[in-house]
Amino acid sequence: MTRKSTDRPILSPPKLFAIALTLLAMLAAPAWGQSRPEVRPKVGLVLSGGGAKGMAHVGVLRALEEMKVPVDLVVGTSAGSAVAALYASGMPVEEIERRFIELDWLSSFRDDPGRAYKPVRRKQDDWRLPLAPGLGVSMDGIRLGGGLVTGQNLGFILSELTRNAALVEDFDELSIPFRAVATDLETGVEVVIGSGDLAEAIRASMSIPGVYAPVERSGRLLVDGGVANNLPVSVARDMGADIIIAVDITDPLLTNEEMQEAFSVVGQLTTMMTRRNTDDQLARLTDSDILIRPDLEGHSSADFFDGPVLFELGATAAREHAVALNRLAVSGPAWQAWRDSVEGGMWQPGPIARIEFTQGDRLASEFLRERIHQQAGEPLDVEQLEDDLKRIYGLGYYETVSWSMRPSEEGSVLMVRAREKSWGPNYLSFGLNYEDNFDADTRFNLAAGLRMTELNQLGAEWQTALQLGTQPWVRTQWYQPLDYGYDRFAVLGVEYRQDDYSVYQDGERIAEIDVGFRQIDLAVGMELGRNGEVRLGYVRGLASVDDELGASVAPSSYVHQGYASVQLVHDSLSDTFYPKSGAFAGIRGRFERDGLGSDREFDSVTGMLLGTGTWGRFNLTGLAYTRQVVSGEPGIENAARLGGFRQLSAYAPGEITGNDAALLSAYARREFGGPVMPWFAGVGFETGNAWDTMDDVRWSGLVRSWSLFAGVNTFLGPVQLAGAYNNEDDWTAYLNIGFSFTQLFY
């Protein structure tokens, strides 16, 4: 009997190899319940320049997030650099959209932070010399700045937008690695910025030649990156991008039919420059890359108010590439992990360890320090800091005033930088005022001023101004701060002014007299808060009165003047000529005495209140003015005069004259047109009169004037055409350029 074997058959070599492979695969597989990491290409996002059209980039970002397409690096030029930097810093797309809509982008094209940030002493003369074109004067001649604007307000905008990344110096350490592209003004080659101050990098990339002054960085002058590389595909490729999503908003070239104006020709030349380098970069794209071109026909680089429309156009263009973009999409968990990593990079402000100041040599180091309210050990207060910097800039000494943050071993360091004007410290300004009632009462004056600043470590100034025309005027004065904070000051001035006045009797012009003043004055004062000032002064001078035409109403004579004065002013008006908010309050007492060198003895008080507010495009302004002689006889040279535009408009200039005067008026105005040069129309009501003494004041004696006016605001002030009607059935028309309510007081 044969015994049956119980041994298992021996496995063959092929079977053993298969089992080994299976075991190795099981060992290499992730643990149960874990998913295999998604392997995806490195995606680079490239955003071109294009001014306001750059807001279409934000819509592209929104679409990418809808499709769950993560971005590993981002590169931008000009407007594209601004969008790219904000996204790289971790700012959500919804927040970027909100910020872009709320921002006043037009303010980036002017440096003046607003009249509210100027000291009161500047406001006193700005109605006479409103035009400050940035002309510097030196022994070498007249010098200009590097652009129409220095980019001061643009710097504030960018610093505020990027404050969540203020401590990042290496742009690879942002939530998403980032590069900005600028152009070396000397060589014309591209400059790739990957470190430093993020706001400054964007500012350099956006510095349109001839519009914004170049940005100085590491010994180079940098301008808009669109000059060298408007669509920096090559930069993204050098950063390691496997696949590039390029968004091109470069303007197309115009046809012959479209080039009918000079501006269109200039625009064509600019487009040719950017279009050429853009086409070079487009040639670097491969079949794996994605090119998005939003349809922006009908929109220009200045359409800053079309944000929502531009957002949607960008998103629509991106969605048209959904098939290609979906290949780059990740799963829900992977997308959430990516979003968490991006938003986790948002900077949380902490206490300031210390504050460092960088400025020129013309002023003492305490000059800046005394004007910054931010203190070491306190959390960063961006609103207060920018308010302080705007007031420093409002002094007129600096080309730019900026802030940034940098890390240190002891904590966050606040850097305050003030760059002195390269074309300073002496500046020219100009002015023009014109008034014509079409009835032989015409006043036309041209003015020019030279302001020499930073004459010592405390910031002394010497200003000389000359006015030629129907009201000649010249004044030179020395302004000396008595401390670094400008809280206390002294002023020494010499002045000559002359005016011709018509003398009226029963509404008829009977004579013309010439009144001239020569004086020297000394005052000491103190600033009260941000918009107030008090001055104590002494004036010694000589007044002349001469008959020119008509009846003899005042014998030709010279009158010695000598008086003390006290003046208290609050001025928070938003604009010299066209205020939309703020208030003015001023009171001045004058005490003329024989013991002070005067031929007359009298006391007078002048007061003025002005308030204005705006609701939408509707503005309402109210004014109260009075001049009263409390005691004594002031003489004809010191008479109060009303009449003329906005001073009882239906009456001729100087038609209403007396020792005492009062004026009450209200104006309602509606604005029309666009933001660049709006025009306005409105109505006005004025009532008041002048009297020999206040004992003669009667409500029944008040005269009234109603007016209709329309005009347009210009760099010289409003140009206005008005018609006025009074309670005596008289009509008057006016053409006025450069009227300011504050000139009633000063």
XYZ file of C-alpha atoms in Angstrom:
746
model
C 0.000 0.000 0.000
C 1.311 3.289 -1.025
C 1.338 6.028 1.648
C -0.168 9.425 0.668
C 2.211 12.330 1.203
C 1.049 15.269 3.440
C 3.762 17.839 2.282
C 2.543 20.984 0.488
C 3.886 21.540 -2.996
C 6.842 23.850 -3.259
C 6.007 27.308 -4.805
C 7.567 28.087 -8.091
C 9.970 31.131 -8.434
C 7.468 33.200 -10.471
C 4.861 32.816 -7.767
C 7.337 33.789 -5.054
C 8.289 36.954 -7.014
C 4.630 37.931 -7.371
C 4.014 37.521 -3.651
C 7.076 39.652 -2.844
C 5.874 42.446 -5.053
C 2.470 42.348 -3.380
C 4.012 42.550 0.087
C 6.212 45.473 -0.936
C 3.196 47.337 -2.341
C 1.284 46.805 0.886
C 4.187 48.072 2.949
C 4.564 51.128 0.733
C 0.831 51.991 0.805
C -0.335 54.672 3.299
C -1.996 53.585 6.487
C -5.708 52.783 6.404
C -7.857 55.900 6.471
C -5.151 58.143 4.942
C -5.314 59.541 1.395
C -2.442 59.690 -0.987
C -0.950 63.235 -1.219
C -1.935 64.990 -4.395
C 0.987 65.513 -6.720
C 0.460 68.646 -8.794
C 2.565 71.012 -10.848
C 3.858 74.301 -9.473
C 1.457 76.994 -10.689
C 2.659 80.567 -11.279
C 0.244 83.482 -11.741
C 1.456 86.409 -13.876
C -0.471 89.705 -13.859
C 0.281 92.477 -16.346
C 0.080 96.234 -15.918
C -2.807 98.311 -17.170
C -3.791 101.046 -14.697
C -7.360 100.862 -13.435
C -7.994 97.921 -15.739
C -5.829 95.959 -13.319
C -8.956 95.503 -11.203
C -9.927 92.802 -13.718
C -7.123 90.746 -12.130
C -9.158 90.581 -8.921
C -12.022 88.966 -10.840
C -9.590 86.351 -12.205
C -8.523 85.547 -8.634
C -12.152 85.121 -7.635
C -12.725 82.632 -10.476
C -9.563 80.676 -9.602
C -10.773 80.299 -6.040
C -14.211 79.193 -7.220
C -12.497 76.430 -9.214
C -10.149 75.575 -6.290
C -6.992 76.313 -8.239
C -4.132 77.005 -5.794
C -1.373 79.375 -6.794
C 2.212 78.652 -5.741
C 3.841 81.908 -6.811
C 2.672 85.224 -8.192
C 4.419 87.922 -10.245
C 3.078 91.317 -11.244
C 3.934 94.490 -13.086
C 2.505 97.933 -12.263
C -1.192 97.554 -11.374
C -0.700 93.789 -11.587
C 1.972 94.015 -8.886
C -0.505 95.672 -6.496
C -3.100 92.917 -6.950
C -0.438 90.210 -6.826
C 1.141 91.581 -3.633
C -2.165 91.757 -1.773
C -3.034 88.208 -2.763
C 0.456 87.033 -1.844
C 0.143 88.673 1.589
C -2.877 86.506 2.371
C -5.626 89.096 1.902
C -8.885 87.355 0.884
C -10.248 88.173 -2.555
C -13.444 89.579 -1.044
C -11.349 91.982 1.038
C -9.306 93.045 -1.998
C -12.512 93.833 -3.884
C -13.893 95.845 -0.980
C -10.679 97.835 -0.546
C -10.386 98.625 -4.239
C -13.967 99.900 -4.378
C -13.620 102.076 -1.262
C -10.215 103.575 -2.092
C -9.952 107.061 -3.563
C -7.564 106.090 -6.364
C -7.651 109.568 -7.904
C -5.958 110.888 -4.752
C -2.899 108.833 -5.742
C -2.373 111.290 -8.622
C -1.913 114.227 -6.270
C 0.501 114.734 -3.417
C -1.385 117.273 -1.359
C -2.973 115.361 1.537
C -5.567 118.096 1.850
C -5.817 121.570 3.292
C -6.859 120.180 6.663
C -3.303 118.900 7.188
C -1.593 122.247 6.603
C -0.646 124.520 9.499
C -2.797 127.611 10.003
C 0.002 129.902 8.836
C -0.055 128.186 5.429
C -3.811 128.505 5.221
C -3.712 132.264 5.743
C -2.064 132.918 2.400
C -3.172 129.995 0.290
C -6.079 131.958 -1.212
C -3.593 134.477 -2.624
C -0.945 131.941 -3.783
C -2.819 128.700 -4.454
C -0.702 127.409 -7.333
C 2.401 125.541 -6.144
C 3.659 123.649 -9.233
C 6.692 122.106 -7.572
C 9.238 124.623 -8.837
C 12.392 124.847 -6.798
C 14.812 127.768 -6.883
C 18.551 127.663 -6.288
C 21.697 129.431 -7.413
C 21.677 127.083 -10.408
C 18.250 128.247 -11.521
C 14.767 126.741 -11.445
C 14.461 123.029 -10.761
C 11.595 120.586 -11.201
C 10.622 117.418 -9.370
C 10.985 113.983 -10.951
C 7.307 113.734 -11.925
C 4.029 115.527 -11.915
C 3.490 114.002 -8.467
C 5.919 112.442 -6.008
C 3.522 109.637 -5.133
C 3.042 110.671 -1.514
C -0.633 109.724 -1.322
C 0.023 106.595 -3.373
C 2.586 105.595 -0.762
C 0.034 106.004 2.040
C -2.473 103.883 0.112
C 0.024 101.077 -0.499
C 1.391 101.106 3.063
C -2.094 100.748 4.467
C -3.012 97.982 2.003
C 0.103 95.959 2.770
C 0.337 96.463 6.532
C -0.526 92.782 7.134
C 2.828 91.950 5.594
C 4.743 94.896 7.035
C 7.315 92.705 8.824
C 8.141 90.553 5.799
C 11.448 91.474 4.179
C 11.967 88.375 1.994
C 9.021 88.082 -0.419
C 9.511 84.302 -0.469
C 8.270 84.359 3.141
C 4.894 85.802 2.169
C 1.920 83.471 2.180
C 2.593 83.078 -1.545
C 6.082 83.870 -2.932
C 5.911 87.155 -4.844
C 7.948 89.305 -7.230
C 7.348 92.830 -8.496
C 8.863 94.029 -11.747
C 10.172 97.575 -12.208
C 12.451 99.270 -14.746
C 15.877 100.813 -14.203
C 15.444 104.362 -15.502
C 19.122 104.656 -16.442
C 19.519 101.398 -18.381
C 15.954 100.462 -19.316
C 16.405 96.886 -18.104
C 13.914 95.107 -15.886
C 14.482 94.973 -12.136
C 12.922 92.050 -10.281
C 12.157 92.996 -6.668
C 11.963 90.113 -4.227
C 12.815 91.701 -0.888
C 12.575 94.884 1.144
C 9.514 96.972 1.912
C 6.497 95.518 0.115
C 4.718 98.861 -0.325
C 7.865 100.425 -1.783
C 8.246 97.521 -4.220
C 4.719 98.046 -5.531
C 5.266 101.801 -5.647
C 8.360 101.319 -7.816
C 6.558 98.924 -10.131
C 3.682 101.445 -10.556
C 5.803 104.568 -11.042
C 4.550 105.768 -14.436
C 7.388 107.801 -16.037
C 6.660 111.519 -16.077
C 3.612 111.089 -13.827
C 5.114 109.693 -10.633
C 8.601 110.521 -9.482
C 11.022 107.547 -9.729
C 11.653 105.432 -6.644
C 15.256 105.357 -5.450
C 16.273 101.853 -4.388
C 19.794 100.550 -3.848
C 21.277 103.392 -5.858
C 18.879 102.886 -8.788
C 16.014 105.041 -9.986
C 13.073 102.730 -10.688
C 9.984 103.391 -12.786
C 6.994 101.415 -14.051
C 7.866 97.822 -14.894
C 5.686 97.979 -17.993
C 8.507 99.819 -19.767
C 10.721 96.699 -19.654
C 8.426 93.723 -18.982
C 4.694 94.257 -18.766
C 3.824 90.541 -18.613
C 6.693 88.930 -16.684
C 6.305 85.296 -17.747
C 10.093 84.873 -17.689
C 10.241 85.885 -14.022
C 7.658 83.290 -13.033
C 9.533 80.659 -15.012
C 12.786 81.556 -13.232
C 10.973 81.108 -9.898
C 10.263 77.491 -10.838
C 6.726 77.632 -12.237
C 5.780 74.465 -14.122
C 2.533 75.921 -15.443
C 1.836 79.631 -15.869
C -1.526 81.358 -15.763
C -0.892 84.678 -17.513
C -3.454 87.499 -17.432
C -2.826 90.086 -20.150
C -4.694 93.410 -19.990
C -2.292 95.320 -22.234
C -4.042 97.775 -24.549
C -4.222 96.810 -28.228
C -2.717 99.114 -30.812
C -5.047 101.747 -32.270
C -6.005 101.896 -35.920
C -5.403 104.946 -38.119
C -9.051 105.948 -37.744
C -8.749 105.880 -33.954
C -5.699 108.166 -33.867
C -7.230 111.573 -34.489
C -6.019 113.468 -31.415
C -2.656 114.285 -29.895
C -3.440 112.311 -26.740
C -4.257 109.227 -28.793
C -0.887 109.487 -30.541
C 0.927 109.661 -27.192
C -1.105 106.697 -25.980
C -0.214 104.753 -29.115
C 3.504 105.313 -28.514
C 3.158 104.077 -24.937
C 1.168 101.032 -26.051
C 3.776 100.212 -28.710
C 6.444 100.122 -26.032
C 4.552 97.794 -23.695
C 3.006 95.735 -26.473
C 6.425 94.825 -27.895
C 7.803 93.443 -24.624
C 4.454 91.786 -23.881
C 4.553 89.913 -27.198
C 8.079 88.750 -26.379
C 6.801 87.274 -23.122
C 3.762 85.680 -24.754
C 6.143 83.786 -27.041
C 7.546 82.076 -23.923
C 4.234 80.428 -23.085
C 3.901 76.713 -23.826
C 0.892 74.570 -24.657
C 0.624 73.692 -20.964
C 0.272 77.345 -19.923
C -2.988 79.282 -19.831
C -3.432 82.787 -21.254
C -6.402 84.851 -20.035
C -7.325 88.052 -21.860
C -10.353 89.834 -20.378
C -12.500 91.716 -22.872
C -11.947 95.282 -21.622
C -12.973 97.157 -24.752
C -14.459 100.526 -23.840
C -12.522 100.712 -20.576
C -9.398 102.770 -20.011
C -6.556 102.754 -17.538
C -8.274 105.671 -15.722
C -11.654 103.979 -15.074
C -11.126 103.707 -11.318
C -14.845 103.927 -10.596
C -15.702 100.840 -12.647
C -14.346 98.356 -10.145
C -17.380 96.003 -9.930
C -17.662 95.868 -13.717
C -13.949 95.168 -14.159
C -14.047 92.458 -11.470
C -16.788 90.650 -13.360
C -15.075 90.989 -16.734
C -11.957 89.378 -15.292
C -13.931 86.554 -13.688
C -15.848 85.921 -16.919
C -12.634 85.672 -18.924
C -11.182 83.175 -16.435
C -14.323 81.006 -16.487
C -13.992 80.731 -20.269
C -10.841 78.684 -19.568
C -12.582 76.425 -17.079
C -11.610 73.199 -18.860
C -7.902 73.969 -18.726
C -8.064 75.457 -15.222
C -9.971 72.503 -13.788
C -6.980 70.308 -14.604
C -5.122 72.360 -11.985
C -7.900 72.135 -9.390
C -7.476 70.158 -6.173
C -9.885 68.324 -3.904
C -11.867 70.064 -1.206
C -9.599 69.021 1.706
C -6.470 69.933 -0.230
C -7.945 73.322 -1.150
C -8.884 74.050 2.465
C -5.406 73.142 3.601
C -3.938 75.509 1.021
C -6.308 78.324 2.048
C -5.435 77.811 5.718
C -1.722 78.057 4.935
C -2.252 81.274 2.963
C -4.457 83.014 5.512
C -2.233 81.810 8.331
C 0.452 84.126 7.069
C -1.571 87.238 7.963
C 0.441 89.483 10.303
C -1.051 90.378 13.636
C 0.190 93.765 14.885
C 1.870 93.842 18.254
C 3.517 96.491 20.434
C 6.164 98.693 18.821
C 9.577 97.917 20.310
C 11.121 101.191 19.138
C 10.796 103.913 16.503
C 13.604 104.877 14.129
C 13.675 108.054 12.065
C 15.433 108.705 8.773
C 15.572 112.236 7.385
C 17.838 114.776 5.724
C 20.399 117.033 7.323
C 18.666 120.387 7.017
C 16.492 119.957 10.128
C 17.233 118.653 13.611
C 16.378 115.008 14.366
C 13.848 116.163 16.961
C 11.878 117.824 14.144
C 10.221 114.540 13.155
C 10.189 112.959 16.583
C 8.113 115.771 18.104
C 5.422 115.301 15.444
C 4.827 111.562 15.862
C 2.281 110.577 18.496
C 3.025 106.836 18.187
C 5.044 105.707 21.176
C 7.267 102.696 21.775
C 5.469 99.986 23.725
C 2.097 100.779 22.118
C 0.316 98.770 19.385
C 0.631 100.248 15.932
C -2.064 102.856 15.315
C -2.056 103.190 11.527
C -4.758 105.866 11.416
C -2.964 108.132 13.910
C 0.427 107.489 12.317
C -0.740 108.396 8.823
C -2.502 111.475 10.202
C 0.810 112.611 11.731
C 2.730 111.901 8.530
C 0.216 113.856 6.451
C 0.709 116.847 8.738
C 4.475 116.536 8.383
C 4.090 116.396 4.620
C 1.738 119.387 4.758
C 4.643 121.527 5.970
C 6.012 121.344 2.428
C 9.568 120.277 3.278
C 9.592 116.678 2.116
C 9.197 114.877 -1.191
C 7.797 111.800 0.530
C 7.049 110.832 4.106
C 6.513 107.127 4.676
C 6.496 104.365 7.260
C 7.358 100.694 7.320
C 7.988 97.894 9.800
C 10.930 95.564 10.257
C 11.529 92.740 12.691
C 14.248 92.820 15.296
C 15.317 90.765 18.322
C 13.379 93.000 20.692
C 10.245 93.108 18.499
C 8.692 95.180 15.734
C 10.559 98.352 14.758
C 8.620 101.241 13.236
C 10.633 103.030 10.534
C 9.642 106.625 9.722
C 11.339 108.034 6.619
C 11.223 111.617 5.427
C 12.905 112.298 2.110
C 13.800 115.937 1.545
C 12.761 117.485 -1.756
C 15.581 117.240 -4.234
C 14.437 120.504 -5.820
C 14.181 122.344 -2.473
C 14.397 123.989 -0.064
C 13.237 127.151 -1.868
C 9.953 127.136 -3.790
C 7.899 129.320 -6.102
C 4.126 129.695 -5.974
C 1.644 131.727 -7.999
C -1.873 133.045 -7.896
C -4.509 134.887 -9.890
C -7.746 136.512 -8.871
C -10.242 138.279 -11.068
C -13.575 139.975 -10.471
C -15.712 141.826 -12.996
C -19.291 143.067 -12.529
C -19.516 144.276 -16.159
C -20.047 147.845 -14.878
C -16.536 149.339 -14.855
C -15.633 147.566 -11.588
C -12.894 145.158 -12.563
C -10.190 143.767 -10.311
C -7.368 141.714 -11.747
C -4.279 140.617 -9.846
C -1.333 138.324 -10.529
C 0.770 137.141 -7.629
C 4.045 135.260 -7.192
C 5.814 134.130 -4.049
C 9.183 132.730 -3.027
C 9.336 130.648 0.129
C 12.776 129.802 1.516
C 12.491 126.984 4.035
C 14.604 124.989 6.499
C 16.846 127.969 7.175
C 17.898 126.592 10.561
C 17.523 123.420 12.622
C 14.177 124.565 14.004
C 12.684 125.077 10.534
C 12.746 128.845 10.020
C 11.247 130.268 6.818
C 11.616 133.469 4.843
C 8.744 134.215 2.497
C 8.436 137.059 -0.012
C 5.365 137.619 -2.181
C 4.493 140.201 -4.827
C 1.106 141.005 -6.331
C 0.635 143.188 -9.396
C -2.654 144.519 -10.717
C -5.451 146.701 -9.453
C -4.473 145.906 -5.847
C -0.648 146.001 -5.639
C 0.792 144.196 -2.654
C 4.220 143.082 -1.484
C 5.215 141.398 1.741
C 8.325 139.795 3.129
C 8.392 137.982 6.463
C 10.577 135.789 8.618
C 8.881 132.923 10.421
C 10.817 131.474 13.349
C 9.607 128.438 15.329
C 10.541 128.631 18.989
C 10.481 124.862 19.535
C 10.777 121.680 17.475
C 7.082 120.993 17.633
C 6.094 124.366 16.153
C 3.849 124.984 19.155
C 5.311 128.474 19.608
C 6.609 130.851 16.976
C 7.540 134.443 16.122
C 6.911 136.376 12.900
C 8.617 139.569 11.669
C 7.201 141.140 8.511
C 7.321 144.198 6.257
C 4.356 144.936 3.992
C 3.009 147.398 1.437
C -0.486 147.261 -0.055
C -2.648 149.598 -2.054
C -6.260 149.644 -3.169
C -8.643 151.905 -5.076
C -12.100 152.381 -3.620
C -15.230 153.877 -5.112
C -17.216 156.216 -2.921
C -21.002 156.082 -3.294
C -23.785 158.426 -2.288
C -27.403 157.274 -2.625
C -26.263 154.451 -4.858
C -24.288 156.688 -7.214
C -20.505 156.604 -7.577
C -19.205 160.116 -6.726
C -15.458 159.613 -6.255
C -12.474 157.335 -6.392
C -9.880 157.319 -3.640
C -6.539 155.568 -3.346
C -5.614 154.032 0.030
C -2.119 152.733 0.707
C -0.491 151.077 3.706
C 3.173 150.693 4.652
C 3.902 148.738 7.793
C 6.277 146.626 9.821
C 4.829 144.025 12.138
C 5.954 141.650 14.842
C 3.912 138.809 16.285
C 4.342 135.869 18.641
C 1.926 133.002 18.651
C 1.129 129.449 19.535
C -0.596 126.626 17.685
C -3.734 125.341 19.374
C -4.269 121.740 18.441
C -4.178 120.864 14.770
C -6.327 123.622 13.299
C -6.056 126.517 15.739
C -3.699 129.401 16.349
C -3.451 132.437 18.607
C -1.279 135.474 17.830
C -0.306 138.615 19.703
C 1.070 141.327 17.458
C 2.263 144.889 17.122
C 2.044 146.924 13.906
C 3.778 150.227 13.166
C 3.094 151.921 9.865
C 1.860 154.734 7.667
C -1.457 154.978 5.795
C -2.148 157.327 2.903
C -5.457 158.511 1.446
C -5.547 160.330 -1.919
C -8.424 161.558 -4.071
C -8.204 160.152 -7.575
C -11.425 161.077 -9.382
C -14.678 162.856 -8.652
C -15.678 164.801 -5.608
C -13.250 165.485 -2.826
C -14.311 163.201 0.006
C -11.061 162.895 1.924
C -8.189 165.351 1.989
C -4.919 163.839 0.901
C -3.016 162.977 4.033
C -0.699 160.552 5.773
C -1.815 158.880 8.977
C 0.613 157.195 11.331
C -0.516 153.813 12.588
C 0.502 151.979 15.707
C -1.566 149.278 17.298
C -1.560 146.005 19.177
C -3.682 143.092 18.095
C -4.780 139.702 19.313
C -6.080 137.082 16.891
C -7.613 133.674 17.517
C -8.339 131.389 14.540
C -9.721 127.919 13.947
C -9.560 126.719 10.340
C -10.508 123.159 9.383
C -11.955 123.899 5.922
C -11.230 121.118 3.453
C -10.397 123.510 0.613
C -9.439 127.154 0.220
C -11.947 127.975 -2.506
C -14.337 125.051 -2.731
C -14.732 123.623 0.786
C -17.004 120.634 1.187
C -16.499 120.164 4.910
C -15.007 121.874 7.928
C -15.359 125.234 9.601
C -13.658 128.584 10.061
C -13.893 130.723 13.197
C -11.838 133.844 13.698
C -11.842 136.819 16.023
C -9.395 139.709 16.024
C -9.117 142.648 18.366
C -7.276 145.813 17.344
C -6.191 148.463 19.840
C -4.782 151.641 18.249
C -3.228 154.146 20.618
C -1.176 157.317 20.573
C 1.307 155.665 22.916
C 1.856 152.967 20.279
C 2.702 155.526 17.584
C -0.748 156.166 16.098
C -2.433 159.396 15.082
C -5.793 157.818 15.954
C -7.212 156.089 18.992
C -9.835 153.416 18.559
C -10.641 149.803 19.373
C -12.271 147.410 16.953
C -13.338 143.777 16.845
C -13.612 141.629 13.703
C -15.258 138.226 13.788
C -16.213 135.578 11.258
C -17.917 132.183 11.406
C -18.157 129.811 8.454
C -19.467 126.272 8.329
C -19.982 123.924 5.398
C -21.204 120.376 4.923
C -21.842 118.012 2.019
C -24.470 115.329 1.565
C -23.891 113.327 -1.582
C -23.396 115.969 -4.271
C -25.286 118.687 -2.373
C -23.402 121.301 -0.333
C -24.646 123.927 2.126
C -22.483 126.811 3.418
C -23.339 129.423 6.044
C -21.404 132.616 6.884
C -21.601 135.279 9.587
C -19.217 138.267 9.509
C -19.020 141.432 11.586
C -16.672 144.379 12.115
C -17.412 146.764 14.988
C -15.591 149.820 16.290
C -15.961 149.601 20.043
C -14.600 153.044 20.773
C -12.968 155.976 18.977
C -12.924 157.017 15.311
C -11.011 154.766 12.866
C -10.893 157.150 9.900
C -11.704 156.545 6.260
C -8.553 154.461 5.682
C -9.889 151.856 8.130
C -13.512 151.853 7.007
C -15.398 148.573 6.668
C -16.486 147.912 3.061
C -19.082 145.546 1.676
C -20.351 144.934 -1.818
C -18.991 142.818 -4.609
C -19.015 139.087 -5.193
C -20.302 137.166 -2.140
C -20.207 140.351 -0.058
C -23.763 141.553 -0.781
C -23.356 140.554 -4.406
C -26.041 142.808 -5.894
C -24.045 145.890 -4.856
C -20.842 147.219 -6.374
C -17.532 146.630 -4.537
C -17.230 149.145 -1.705
C -20.717 150.552 -2.293
C -21.690 149.848 1.311
C -19.220 151.551 3.662
C -19.124 152.440 7.350
C -17.253 152.127 10.591
C -19.278 149.027 11.479
C -20.540 146.273 9.203
C -22.334 142.941 9.373
C -22.970 140.214 6.816
C -25.058 137.048 7.048
C -25.223 134.678 4.085
C -26.095 131.145 3.021
C -25.301 129.216 -0.169
C -26.660 125.953 -1.528
C -24.693 124.205 -4.252
C -25.140 121.070 -6.345
C -22.247 119.355 -8.092
C -22.492 117.850 -11.544
C -20.178 116.039 -13.929
C -17.315 113.643 -13.354
C -14.569 113.520 -10.719
C -11.790 115.107 -12.797
C -13.353 118.554 -13.317
C -16.849 118.741 -11.860
C -18.993 121.773 -12.415
C -21.545 123.186 -10.004
C -24.575 125.428 -9.787
C -26.346 126.961 -6.843
C -28.231 129.773 -5.152
C -27.217 132.274 -2.507
C -28.806 134.686 -0.059
C -26.989 137.551 1.657
C -28.135 140.235 4.053
C -26.305 142.936 5.984
C -25.213 146.559 5.889
C -22.674 149.071 7.155
C -23.235 151.858 9.676
C -21.370 154.750 11.247
C -22.128 153.298 14.687
C -23.859 150.207 15.909
C -26.503 152.486 17.419
C -27.780 152.961 13.862
C -28.448 149.227 13.373
C -32.054 148.394 12.567
C -33.513 145.183 11.188
C -35.434 147.298 8.733
C -32.164 148.800 7.528
C -30.673 145.515 6.349
C -30.229 145.179 2.607
C -30.651 141.848 0.859
C -29.159 140.122 -2.138
C -30.202 136.922 -3.934
C -27.931 135.220 -6.417
C -27.711 132.384 -8.919
C -24.281 131.045 -9.793
C -22.554 128.323 -11.764
C -18.928 127.457 -12.224
C -16.139 124.946 -12.508
C -13.338 124.276 -10.058
C -9.824 124.760 -11.453
C -6.273 124.710 -10.091
C -6.539 128.513 -9.659
C -9.805 128.236 -7.779
C -13.409 128.267 -8.969
C -14.306 130.125 -12.146
C -17.833 131.366 -11.464
C -20.505 133.254 -13.362
C -23.203 134.750 -11.156
C -26.229 136.999 -11.336
C -27.503 138.877 -8.274
C -30.673 140.793 -7.434
C -31.318 143.048 -4.445
C -34.328 144.438 -2.622
C -33.915 147.731 -4.483
C -34.710 146.035 -7.804
C -31.113 146.247 -9.021
C -29.414 143.483 -11.022
C -25.685 142.738 -11.163
C -23.690 140.063 -12.955
C -20.224 138.764 -12.030
C -17.389 136.815 -13.512
C -15.091 135.737 -10.684
C -11.930 133.654 -10.497
C -10.395 132.609 -7.210
C -12.775 133.902 -4.550
C -12.190 132.516 -1.064
C -14.359 133.149 1.980
C -11.262 133.375 4.197
C -10.096 136.551 2.451
C -13.010 138.362 4.136
C -11.237 137.890 7.463
C -7.570 138.240 6.489
